[in-house]
């Protein structure tokens, strides 16, 4: 995820980056790449971005937290790692937790952002400037809402790909090849979503606009909604993801 965001930032944002990559990952020329903290002695950063797995933060962060400038700000993208846990390592420093989703790679992500009480307006503006290059931003005023948004948008691309996979398989059962079914399903999804985004109409109204009495869509929707199991399934899906986010705190 750190790499996906960095690619976007290098393309769109006016910041200078230093990346720590213990495995010596290949980086674009404009990025300074180091293998560890020993190569950063005496350097200070305005922003330190935590893009490691949550479970390694307690060992990795103490090696870098002293490199933040006095008026600098931490950014953490670690899922389920609370601001208080980060502050227990860094002390009372400005911190913005971000929860991006996968389409940030193409500038069409949805990210939740939470600023701790030590953040100034300037810190928030700087982080917003960086993150605005990756898609839509939703500032939340408590960390619980990060977990709620994770259950909907953070994990959302997974649900979309799975629903599209089932739809594609059904398309193949009507005789289309895999590439044909993929193209039909993904283009139908993309076009429908774009149409919905360009409209203020409720989704139920857009749905009804496709339905003619006793027509094909009516028949399909009647099968899809036979026993309201779709509503229940999606409800259970986001509830399960939220419950897991709470467990990981
Ligand atoms: N994947 C997602 O969709 C997603 C969504 C939202 C948030 N997140 C969050 O993003 C974070 C990263 O997840 P990921 O899936 O991108 O993990 P990942 O692919 O395993 O990447 C982890 C990164 O951490 C670096 N790293 C490991 N040990 C390090 C150390 N000792 N010092 C400095 N860097 C070190 C690795 O460096 P090398 O490049 O050298 O291997 C690697 O680039 C997690 O906290 C996760 O919760 C992920």
PDB file of C-alpha atoms and ligand atoms in Angstrom:
ATOM      1  CA  UNK A   1       0.000   0.000   0.000  1.00  0.00           C
ATOM      2  CA  UNK A   2       2.914   2.346   0.778  1.00  0.00           C
ATOM      3  CA  UNK A   3       4.278   1.731  -2.736  1.00  0.00           C
ATOM      4  CA  UNK A   4       0.881   2.400  -4.327  1.00  0.00           C
ATOM      5  CA  UNK A   5       0.550   5.718  -2.498  1.00  0.00           C
ATOM      6  CA  UNK A   6       4.151   6.692  -3.229  1.00  0.00           C
ATOM      7  CA  UNK A   7       3.669   6.117  -6.967  1.00  0.00           C
ATOM      8  CA  UNK A   8       0.684   8.445  -6.889  1.00  0.00           C
ATOM      9  CA  UNK A   9       2.451  11.075  -4.776  1.00  0.00           C
ATOM     10  CA  UNK A  10       5.545  11.110  -7.019  1.00  0.00           C
ATOM     11  CA  UNK A  11       3.307  11.665 -10.008  1.00  0.00           C
ATOM     12  CA  UNK A  12       1.019  14.298  -8.525  1.00  0.00           C
ATOM     13  CA  UNK A  13       2.372  15.902  -5.356  1.00  0.00           C
ATOM     14  CA  UNK A  14       5.193  18.379  -4.726  1.00  0.00           C
ATOM     15  CA  UNK A  15       7.021  16.630  -1.859  1.00  0.00           C
ATOM     16  CA  UNK A  16      10.496  15.082  -1.541  1.00  0.00           C
ATOM     17  CA  UNK A  17      10.576  11.467  -0.358  1.00  0.00           C
ATOM     18  CA  UNK A  18      13.026   9.223   1.451  1.00  0.00           C
ATOM     19  CA  UNK A  19      12.002   5.575   1.600  1.00  0.00           C
ATOM     20  CA  UNK A  20      13.256   2.978   4.046  1.00  0.00           C
ATOM     21  CA  UNK A  21      13.339  -0.384   2.319  1.00  0.00           C
ATOM     22  CA  UNK A  22      15.255  -3.078   4.223  1.00  0.00           C
ATOM     23  CA  UNK A  23      14.920  -5.405   1.212  1.00  0.00           C
ATOM     24  CA  UNK A  24      16.491  -2.791  -1.112  1.00  0.00           C
ATOM     25  CA  UNK A  25      13.395  -2.366  -3.267  1.00  0.00           C
ATOM     26  CA  UNK A  26      13.951  -0.601  -6.615  1.00  0.00           C
ATOM     27  CA  UNK A  27      12.889   3.071  -6.388  1.00  0.00           C
ATOM     28  CA  UNK A  28      12.499   5.850  -8.951  1.00  0.00           C
ATOM     29  CA  UNK A  29      15.547   8.162  -9.286  1.00  0.00           C
ATOM     30  CA  UNK A  30      13.948  11.103  -7.475  1.00  0.00           C
ATOM     31  CA  UNK A  31      13.469   9.027  -4.292  1.00  0.00           C
ATOM     32  CA  UNK A  32      16.249   8.629  -1.763  1.00  0.00           C
ATOM     33  CA  UNK A  33      16.215   5.011  -0.640  1.00  0.00           C
ATOM     34  CA  UNK A  34      17.919   3.762   2.514  1.00  0.00           C
ATOM     35  CA  UNK A  35      18.121   0.368   4.167  1.00  0.00           C
ATOM     36  CA  UNK A  36      17.715   1.407   7.796  1.00  0.00           C
ATOM     37  CA  UNK A  37      17.912   4.141  10.463  1.00  0.00           C
ATOM     38  CA  UNK A  38      21.742   4.151  10.588  1.00  0.00           C
ATOM     39  CA  UNK A  39      21.742   5.900   7.174  1.00  0.00           C
ATOM     40  CA  UNK A  40      19.525   8.721   8.468  1.00  0.00           C
ATOM     41  CA  UNK A  41      21.582  10.064  11.365  1.00  0.00           C
ATOM     42  CA  UNK A  42      21.153  13.845  11.729  1.00  0.00           C
ATOM     43  CA  UNK A  43      18.279  14.074   9.236  1.00  0.00           C
ATOM     44  CA  UNK A  44      14.867  15.505  10.178  1.00  0.00           C
ATOM     45  CA  UNK A  45      11.572  15.003   8.388  1.00  0.00           C
ATOM     46  CA  UNK A  46       8.385  17.102   8.262  1.00  0.00           C
ATOM     47  CA  UNK A  47       6.341  13.930   7.781  1.00  0.00           C
ATOM     48  CA  UNK A  48       7.107  10.349   8.753  1.00  0.00           C
ATOM     49  CA  UNK A  49       4.790   7.862   7.073  1.00  0.00           C
ATOM     50  CA  UNK A  50       4.290   4.467   8.685  1.00  0.00           C
ATOM     51  CA  UNK A  51       3.585   1.892   5.995  1.00  0.00           C
ATOM     52  CA  UNK A  52       4.754  -1.251   7.788  1.00  0.00           C
ATOM     53  CA  UNK A  53       2.534  -4.083   9.035  1.00  0.00           C
ATOM     54  CA  UNK A  54       0.892  -3.184  12.364  1.00  0.00           C
ATOM     55  CA  UNK A  55       2.614  -6.013  14.233  1.00  0.00           C
ATOM     56  CA  UNK A  56       6.125  -4.646  13.520  1.00  0.00           C
ATOM     57  CA  UNK A  57       5.365  -1.032  14.540  1.00  0.00           C
ATOM     58  CA  UNK A  58       6.510  -1.523  18.172  1.00  0.00           C
ATOM     59  CA  UNK A  59       9.959  -2.609  16.953  1.00  0.00           C
ATOM     60  CA  UNK A  60      10.310  -0.372  13.865  1.00  0.00           C
ATOM     61  CA  UNK A  61       8.837   2.957  14.992  1.00  0.00           C
ATOM     62  CA  UNK A  62      11.188   3.607  17.965  1.00  0.00           C
ATOM     63  CA  UNK A  63      14.114   3.566  15.498  1.00  0.00           C
ATOM     64  CA  UNK A  64      12.640   6.467  13.493  1.00  0.00           C
ATOM     65  CA  UNK A  65      10.411   8.505  15.800  1.00  0.00           C
ATOM     66  CA  UNK A  66      13.328  10.781  16.850  1.00  0.00           C
ATOM     67  CA  UNK A  67      13.755  11.884  13.207  1.00  0.00           C
ATOM     68  CA  UNK A  68      10.530  13.905  13.165  1.00  0.00           C
ATOM     69  CA  UNK A  69      11.015  17.698  13.062  1.00  0.00           C
ATOM     70  CA  UNK A  70       9.686  19.572  16.117  1.00  0.00           C
ATOM     71  CA  UNK A  71       6.605  20.731  14.183  1.00  0.00           C
ATOM     72  CA  UNK A  72       6.362  17.569  12.090  1.00  0.00           C
ATOM     73  CA  UNK A  73       3.578  15.026  11.824  1.00  0.00           C
ATOM     74  CA  UNK A  74       3.346  11.247  11.713  1.00  0.00           C
ATOM     75  CA  UNK A  75       1.045   9.554   9.227  1.00  0.00           C
ATOM     76  CA  UNK A  76       0.067   5.947   9.896  1.00  0.00           C
ATOM     77  CA  UNK A  77      -1.733   3.696   7.455  1.00  0.00           C
ATOM     78  CA  UNK A  78      -1.552   0.677   9.778  1.00  0.00           C
ATOM     79  CA  UNK A  79      -4.967  -0.937  10.022  1.00  0.00           C
ATOM     80  CA  UNK A  80      -6.307  -1.279  13.543  1.00  0.00           C
ATOM     81  CA  UNK A  81      -3.287   0.289  15.253  1.00  0.00           C
ATOM     82  CA  UNK A  82      -4.723   2.987  17.516  1.00  0.00           C
ATOM     83  CA  UNK A  83      -3.353   6.525  17.798  1.00  0.00           C
ATOM     84  CA  UNK A  84      -2.836   5.963  21.545  1.00  0.00           C
ATOM     85  CA  UNK A  85      -0.589   2.947  20.810  1.00  0.00           C
ATOM     86  CA  UNK A  86       1.497   5.036  18.400  1.00  0.00           C
ATOM     87  CA  UNK A  87       1.685   7.912  20.893  1.00  0.00           C
ATOM     88  CA  UNK A  88       2.870   5.469  23.565  1.00  0.00           C
ATOM     89  CA  UNK A  89       5.981   5.084  21.358  1.00  0.00           C
ATOM     90  CA  UNK A  90       6.381   8.598  19.924  1.00  0.00           C
ATOM     91  CA  UNK A  91       5.120  10.680  22.838  1.00  0.00           C
ATOM     92  CA  UNK A  92       2.535  13.404  22.298  1.00  0.00           C
ATOM     93  CA  UNK A  93       3.167  14.215  18.633  1.00  0.00           C
ATOM     94  CA  UNK A  94       0.903  15.214  15.755  1.00  0.00           C
ATOM     95  CA  UNK A  95      -0.439  12.089  14.060  1.00  0.00           C
ATOM     96  CA  UNK A  96      -2.908  11.468  11.250  1.00  0.00           C
ATOM     97  CA  UNK A  97      -4.200   7.932  10.807  1.00  0.00           C
ATOM     98  CA  UNK A  98      -5.203   7.223   7.224  1.00  0.00           C
ATOM     99  CA  UNK A  99      -7.142   4.248   5.909  1.00  0.00           C
ATOM    100  CA  UNK A 100      -6.795   4.102   2.131  1.00  0.00           C
ATOM    101  CA  UNK A 101      -8.411   1.555  -0.169  1.00  0.00           C
ATOM    102  CA  UNK A 102      -6.854  -0.107  -3.175  1.00  0.00           C
ATOM    103  CA  UNK A 103      -8.083   2.265  -5.945  1.00  0.00           C
ATOM    104  CA  UNK A 104      -5.759   4.961  -4.508  1.00  0.00           C
ATOM    105  CA  UNK A 105      -3.337   3.449  -7.039  1.00  0.00           C
ATOM    106  CA  UNK A 106      -5.287   5.121  -9.839  1.00  0.00           C
ATOM    107  CA  UNK A 107      -6.363   8.229  -7.940  1.00  0.00           C
ATOM    108  CA  UNK A 108      -9.848   6.851  -7.319  1.00  0.00           C
ATOM    109  CA  UNK A 109      -9.505   5.701  -3.741  1.00  0.00           C
ATOM    110  CA  UNK A 110     -11.656   6.467  -0.739  1.00  0.00           C
ATOM    111  CA  UNK A 111      -9.615   7.202   2.368  1.00  0.00           C
ATOM    112  CA  UNK A 112     -10.632   7.851   5.944  1.00  0.00           C
ATOM    113  CA  UNK A 113      -8.434  10.291   7.872  1.00  0.00           C
ATOM    114  CA  UNK A 114      -8.299  10.875  11.605  1.00  0.00           C
ATOM    115  CA  UNK A 115      -6.189  13.652  13.166  1.00  0.00           C
ATOM    116  CA  UNK A 116      -5.157  13.296  16.808  1.00  0.00           C
ATOM    117  CA  UNK A 117      -5.577  16.320  19.125  1.00  0.00           C
ATOM    118  CA  UNK A 118      -1.912  17.337  18.634  1.00  0.00           C
ATOM    119  CA  UNK A 119      -2.486  18.077  14.948  1.00  0.00           C
ATOM    120  CA  UNK A 120      -2.718  21.696  13.865  1.00  0.00           C
ATOM    121  CA  UNK A 121      -4.783  22.907  10.920  1.00  0.00           C
ATOM    122  CA  UNK A 122      -1.520  23.148   8.975  1.00  0.00           C
ATOM    123  CA  UNK A 123      -0.728  19.476   9.665  1.00  0.00           C
ATOM    124  CA  UNK A 124      -4.182  18.491   8.453  1.00  0.00           C
ATOM    125  CA  UNK A 125      -3.828  20.665   5.350  1.00  0.00           C
ATOM    126  CA  UNK A 126      -0.455  19.095   4.501  1.00  0.00           C
ATOM    127  CA  UNK A 127      -1.800  15.562   4.848  1.00  0.00           C
ATOM    128  CA  UNK A 128      -4.928  16.502   2.881  1.00  0.00           C
ATOM    129  CA  UNK A 129      -2.749  17.948   0.095  1.00  0.00           C
ATOM    130  CA  UNK A 130      -0.831  14.678  -0.131  1.00  0.00           C
ATOM    131  CA  UNK A 131      -3.858  12.406   0.102  1.00  0.00           C
ATOM    132  CA  UNK A 132      -6.035  14.448  -2.280  1.00  0.00           C
ATOM    133  CA  UNK A 133      -3.855  13.080  -5.103  1.00  0.00           C
ATOM    134  CA  UNK A 134      -5.200   9.597  -4.338  1.00  0.00           C
ATOM    135  CA  UNK A 135      -8.974  10.164  -4.474  1.00  0.00           C
ATOM    136  CA  UNK A 136     -11.778  11.082  -2.091  1.00  0.00           C
ATOM    137  CA  UNK A 137     -10.997  11.966   1.530  1.00  0.00           C
ATOM    138  CA  UNK A 138     -13.332  11.520   4.466  1.00  0.00           C
ATOM    139  CA  UNK A 139     -12.161  13.104   7.725  1.00  0.00           C
ATOM    140  CA  UNK A 140     -13.585  11.369  10.781  1.00  0.00           C
ATOM    141  CA  UNK A 141     -13.530  12.763  14.303  1.00  0.00           C
ATOM    142  CA  UNK A 142     -13.069   9.473  16.143  1.00  0.00           C
ATOM    143  CA  UNK A 143     -11.067   6.340  15.486  1.00  0.00           C
ATOM    144  CA  UNK A 144     -14.095   4.069  15.697  1.00  0.00           C
ATOM    145  CA  UNK A 145     -15.278   5.634  12.458  1.00  0.00           C
ATOM    146  CA  UNK A 146     -11.996   4.615  10.811  1.00  0.00           C
ATOM    147  CA  UNK A 147     -12.921   0.997  11.584  1.00  0.00           C
ATOM    148  CA  UNK A 148     -16.494   1.524  10.342  1.00  0.00           C
ATOM    149  CA  UNK A 149     -15.223   3.069   7.119  1.00  0.00           C
ATOM    150  CA  UNK A 150     -12.696   0.245   6.752  1.00  0.00           C
ATOM    151  CA  UNK A 151     -15.584  -2.240   6.805  1.00  0.00           C
ATOM    152  CA  UNK A 152     -17.284  -0.422   3.943  1.00  0.00           C
ATOM    153  CA  UNK A 153     -14.627   1.238   1.787  1.00  0.00           C
ATOM    154  CA  UNK A 154     -11.276  -0.193   2.964  1.00  0.00           C
ATOM    155  CA  UNK A 155     -12.377  -3.795   2.455  1.00  0.00           C
ATOM    156  CA  UNK A 156     -14.888  -2.755  -0.236  1.00  0.00           C
ATOM    157  CA  UNK A 157     -12.749  -3.499  -3.301  1.00  0.00           C
ATOM    158  CA  UNK A 158     -12.562  -7.110  -2.067  1.00  0.00           C
ATOM    159  CA  UNK A 159     -16.366  -7.343  -2.010  1.00  0.00           C
ATOM    160  CA  UNK A 160     -16.638  -5.740  -5.450  1.00  0.00           C
ATOM    161  CA  UNK A 161     -14.122  -8.142  -7.011  1.00  0.00           C
ATOM    162  CA  UNK A 162     -15.886 -11.114  -5.438  1.00  0.00           C
ATOM    163  CA  UNK A 163     -19.351 -10.009  -6.587  1.00  0.00           C
ATOM    164  CA  UNK A 164     -17.960  -9.335 -10.085  1.00  0.00           C
ATOM    165  CA  UNK A 165     -16.324 -12.798 -10.104  1.00  0.00           C
ATOM    166  CA  UNK A 166     -19.661 -14.505  -9.341  1.00  0.00           C
ATOM    167  CA  UNK A 167     -21.430 -12.380 -11.966  1.00  0.00           C
ATOM    168  CA  UNK A 168     -18.716 -13.255 -14.511  1.00  0.00           C
ATOM    169  CA  UNK A 169     -19.051 -16.950 -13.769  1.00  0.00           C
ATOM    170  CA  UNK A 170     -22.790 -16.670 -14.345  1.00  0.00           C
ATOM    171  CA  UNK A 171     -22.030 -14.906 -17.650  1.00  0.00           C
ATOM    172  CA  UNK A 172     -19.778 -17.793 -18.672  1.00  0.00           C
ATOM    173  CA  UNK A 173     -22.587 -20.249 -17.895  1.00  0.00           C
ATOM    174  CA  UNK A 174     -24.607 -18.479 -20.626  1.00  0.00           C
ATOM    175  CA  UNK A 175     -21.908 -19.407 -23.125  1.00  0.00           C
ATOM    176  CA  UNK A 176     -19.437 -16.497 -23.095  1.00  0.00           C
ATOM    177  CA  UNK A 177     -15.679 -16.960 -22.793  1.00  0.00           C
ATOM    178  CA  UNK A 178     -13.915 -15.780 -19.640  1.00  0.00           C
ATOM    179  CA  UNK A 179     -12.476 -12.619 -21.299  1.00  0.00           C
ATOM    180  CA  UNK A 180     -15.852 -11.794 -22.843  1.00  0.00           C
ATOM    181  CA  UNK A 181     -17.705 -12.231 -19.539  1.00  0.00           C
ATOM    182  CA  UNK A 182     -15.038 -10.205 -17.701  1.00  0.00           C
ATOM    183  CA  UNK A 183     -15.293  -7.320 -20.168  1.00  0.00           C
ATOM    184  CA  UNK A 184     -19.112  -7.318 -20.030  1.00  0.00           C
ATOM    185  CA  UNK A 185     -19.313  -7.417 -16.246  1.00  0.00           C
ATOM    186  CA  UNK A 186     -16.546  -4.903 -15.491  1.00  0.00           C
ATOM    187  CA  UNK A 187     -17.703  -2.431 -18.177  1.00  0.00           C
ATOM    188  CA  UNK A 188     -21.297  -2.741 -16.967  1.00  0.00           C
ATOM    189  CA  UNK A 189     -20.187  -2.109 -13.392  1.00  0.00           C
ATOM    190  CA  UNK A 190     -17.978   0.840 -14.391  1.00  0.00           C
ATOM    191  CA  UNK A 191     -20.654   2.450 -16.584  1.00  0.00           C
ATOM    192  CA  UNK A 192     -23.408   1.980 -14.018  1.00  0.00           C
ATOM    193  CA  UNK A 193     -21.270   3.359 -11.190  1.00  0.00           C
ATOM    194  CA  UNK A 194     -20.259   6.379 -13.283  1.00  0.00           C
ATOM    195  CA  UNK A 195     -23.900   7.009 -14.153  1.00  0.00           C
ATOM    196  CA  UNK A 196     -24.923   6.783 -10.490  1.00  0.00           C
ATOM    197  CA  UNK A 197     -22.080   9.145  -9.487  1.00  0.00           C
ATOM    198  CA  UNK A 198     -23.228  11.693 -12.066  1.00  0.00           C
ATOM    199  CA  UNK A 199     -26.791  11.618 -10.707  1.00  0.00           C
ATOM    200  CA  UNK A 200     -28.410  12.718  -7.465  1.00  0.00           C
ATOM    201  CA  UNK A 201     -31.253  10.211  -7.847  1.00  0.00           C
ATOM    202  CA  UNK A 202     -31.647   7.505  -5.193  1.00  0.00           C
ATOM    203  CA  UNK A 203     -30.210   4.170  -6.333  1.00  0.00           C
ATOM    204  CA  UNK A 204     -33.688   2.596  -6.082  1.00  0.00           C
ATOM    205  CA  UNK A 205     -34.919   5.146  -8.649  1.00  0.00           C
ATOM    206  CA  UNK A 206     -31.991   4.408 -10.995  1.00  0.00           C
ATOM    207  CA  UNK A 207     -32.742   0.690 -10.582  1.00  0.00           C
ATOM    208  CA  UNK A 208     -36.425   1.207 -11.361  1.00  0.00           C
ATOM    209  CA  UNK A 209     -35.446   3.182 -14.462  1.00  0.00           C
ATOM    210  CA  UNK A 210     -33.962  -0.019 -15.925  1.00  0.00           C
ATOM    211  CA  UNK A 211     -37.022  -2.145 -15.191  1.00  0.00           C
ATOM    212  CA  UNK A 212     -39.959  -2.638 -17.553  1.00  0.00           C
ATOM    213  CA  UNK A 213     -42.958  -4.534 -16.301  1.00  0.00           C
ATOM    214  CA  UNK A 214     -42.505  -8.257 -16.959  1.00  0.00           C
ATOM    215  CA  UNK A 215     -39.203  -7.522 -18.724  1.00  0.00           C
ATOM    216  CA  UNK A 216     -35.803  -9.154 -18.450  1.00  0.00           C
ATOM    217  CA  UNK A 217     -34.406  -6.917 -15.672  1.00  0.00           C
ATOM    218  CA  UNK A 218     -37.606  -7.421 -13.657  1.00  0.00           C
ATOM    219  CA  UNK A 219     -37.125 -11.191 -13.968  1.00  0.00           C
ATOM    220  CA  UNK A 220     -33.456 -10.957 -12.983  1.00  0.00           C
ATOM    221  CA  UNK A 221     -34.100  -8.646 -10.011  1.00  0.00           C
ATOM    222  CA  UNK A 222     -36.946 -10.816  -8.814  1.00  0.00           C
ATOM    223  CA  UNK A 223     -34.527 -13.773  -8.671  1.00  0.00           C
ATOM    224  CA  UNK A 224     -31.818 -11.625  -7.024  1.00  0.00           C
ATOM    225  CA  UNK A 225     -34.186 -10.304  -4.348  1.00  0.00           C
ATOM    226  CA  UNK A 226     -36.302 -13.441  -3.913  1.00  0.00           C
ATOM    227  CA  UNK A 227     -36.000 -13.625  -0.107  1.00  0.00           C
ATOM    228  CA  UNK A 228     -34.139 -10.412   0.823  1.00  0.00           C
ATOM    229  CA  UNK A 229     -31.030 -12.532   1.360  1.00  0.00           C
ATOM    230  CA  UNK A 230     -28.904 -10.033  -0.588  1.00  0.00           C
ATOM    231  CA  UNK A 231     -29.656  -7.263   1.964  1.00  0.00           C
ATOM    232  CA  UNK A 232     -28.910  -9.630   4.823  1.00  0.00           C
ATOM    233  CA  UNK A 233     -25.709 -10.906   3.203  1.00  0.00           C
ATOM    234  CA  UNK A 234     -24.267  -7.431   2.644  1.00  0.00           C
ATOM    235  CA  UNK A 235     -25.296  -6.378   6.143  1.00  0.00           C
ATOM    236  CA  UNK A 236     -23.468  -9.418   7.551  1.00  0.00           C
ATOM    237  CA  UNK A 237     -20.468  -8.694   5.325  1.00  0.00           C
ATOM    238  CA  UNK A 238     -19.829  -5.176   6.672  1.00  0.00           C
ATOM    239  CA  UNK A 239     -20.692  -6.218  10.238  1.00  0.00           C
ATOM    240  CA  UNK A 240     -18.139  -9.055  10.076  1.00  0.00           C
ATOM    241  CA  UNK A 241     -15.447  -6.729   8.702  1.00  0.00           C
ATOM    242  CA  UNK A 242     -16.180  -4.105  11.383  1.00  0.00           C
ATOM    243  CA  UNK A 243     -16.132  -6.743  14.144  1.00  0.00           C
ATOM    244  CA  UNK A 244     -12.733  -7.936  12.913  1.00  0.00           C
ATOM    245  CA  UNK A 245     -11.403  -4.354  12.839  1.00  0.00           C
ATOM    246  CA  UNK A 246     -12.545  -3.944  16.463  1.00  0.00           C
ATOM    247  CA  UNK A 247     -10.850  -7.243  17.401  1.00  0.00           C
ATOM    248  CA  UNK A 248      -7.550  -6.048  15.831  1.00  0.00           C
ATOM    249  CA  UNK A 249      -7.470  -2.792  17.845  1.00  0.00           C
TER     250      UNK A 249
HETATM  251  N1  LIG B   1      -2.873  -3.637   1.556  1.00  0.00           N
HETATM  252  C1  LIG B   1      -3.926  -2.855   1.709  1.00  0.00           C
HETATM  253  O1  LIG B   1      -4.917  -2.864   0.955  1.00  0.00           O
HETATM  254  C2  LIG B   1      -3.950  -1.887   2.879  1.00  0.00           C
HETATM  255  C3  LIG B   1      -5.039  -1.000   3.023  1.00  0.00           C
HETATM  256  C4  LIG B   1      -5.000  -0.076   4.077  1.00  0.00           C
HETATM  257  C5  LIG B   1      -3.940  -0.064   4.974  1.00  0.00           C
HETATM  258  N2  LIG B   1      -2.937  -0.969   4.820  1.00  0.00           N
HETATM  259  C6  LIG B   1      -1.834  -0.927   5.797  1.00  0.00           C
HETATM  260  O2  LIG B   1      -0.621  -0.681   5.106  1.00  0.00           O
HETATM  261  C7  LIG B   1       0.464  -1.233   5.853  1.00  0.00           C
HETATM  262  C8  LIG B   1       1.333  -2.046   4.921  1.00  0.00           C
HETATM  263  O3  LIG B   1       0.571  -3.127   4.432  1.00  0.00           O
HETATM  264  P1  LIG B   1       0.970  -3.837   3.081  1.00  0.00           P
HETATM  265  O4  LIG B   1      -0.103  -4.800   2.772  1.00  0.00           O
HETATM  266  O5  LIG B   1       1.348  -2.826   2.052  1.00  0.00           O
HETATM  267  O6  LIG B   1       2.315  -4.609   3.593  1.00  0.00           O
HETATM  268  P2  LIG B   1       3.605  -5.093   2.774  1.00  0.00           P
HETATM  269  O7  LIG B   1       3.281  -5.212   1.331  1.00  0.00           O
HETATM  270  O8  LIG B   1       4.112  -6.271   3.522  1.00  0.00           O
HETATM  271  O9  LIG B   1       4.630  -3.878   2.938  1.00  0.00           O
HETATM  272  C9  LIG B   1       5.243  -3.623   4.159  1.00  0.00           C
HETATM  273  C10 LIG B   1       6.393  -2.663   3.928  1.00  0.00           C
HETATM  274  O10 LIG B   1       7.076  -2.514   5.157  1.00  0.00           O
HETATM  275  C11 LIG B   1       8.446  -2.446   4.891  1.00  0.00           C
HETATM  276  N3  LIG B   1       9.208  -2.900   6.052  1.00  0.00           N
HETATM  277  C12 LIG B   1       9.210  -4.117   6.622  1.00  0.00           C
HETATM  278  N4  LIG B   1      10.039  -4.140   7.694  1.00  0.00           N
HETATM  279  C13 LIG B   1      10.559  -2.889   7.794  1.00  0.00           C
HETATM  280  C14 LIG B   1      11.480  -2.284   8.687  1.00  0.00           C
HETATM  281  N5  LIG B   1      12.053  -2.972   9.688  1.00  0.00           N
HETATM  282  N6  LIG B   1      11.787  -0.981   8.488  1.00  0.00           N
HETATM  283  C15 LIG B   1      11.222  -0.281   7.493  1.00  0.00           C
HETATM  284  N7  LIG B   1      10.356  -0.810   6.602  1.00  0.00           N
HETATM  285  C16 LIG B   1      10.038  -2.099   6.761  1.00  0.00           C
HETATM  286  C17 LIG B   1       8.670  -3.354   3.722  1.00  0.00           C
HETATM  287  O11 LIG B   1       9.842  -2.932   3.085  1.00  0.00           O
HETATM  288  P3  LIG B   1      10.455  -3.627   1.750  1.00  0.00           P
HETATM  289  O12 LIG B   1       9.824  -2.833   0.664  1.00  0.00           O
HETATM  290  O13 LIG B   1      11.917  -3.411   1.835  1.00  0.00           O
HETATM  291  O14 LIG B   1      10.052  -5.052   1.798  1.00  0.00           O
HETATM  292  C18 LIG B   1       7.409  -3.128   2.900  1.00  0.00           C
HETATM  293  O15 LIG B   1       7.565  -2.108   1.931  1.00  0.00           O
HETATM  294  C19 LIG B   1      -0.154  -2.094   6.964  1.00  0.00           C
HETATM  295  O16 LIG B   1      -0.027  -1.441   8.193  1.00  0.00           O
HETATM  296  C20 LIG B   1      -1.608  -2.238   6.551  1.00  0.00           C
HETATM  297  O17 LIG B   1      -2.441  -2.334   7.678  1.00  0.00           O
HETATM  298  C21 LIG B   1      -2.895  -1.859   3.790  1.00  0.00           C
END
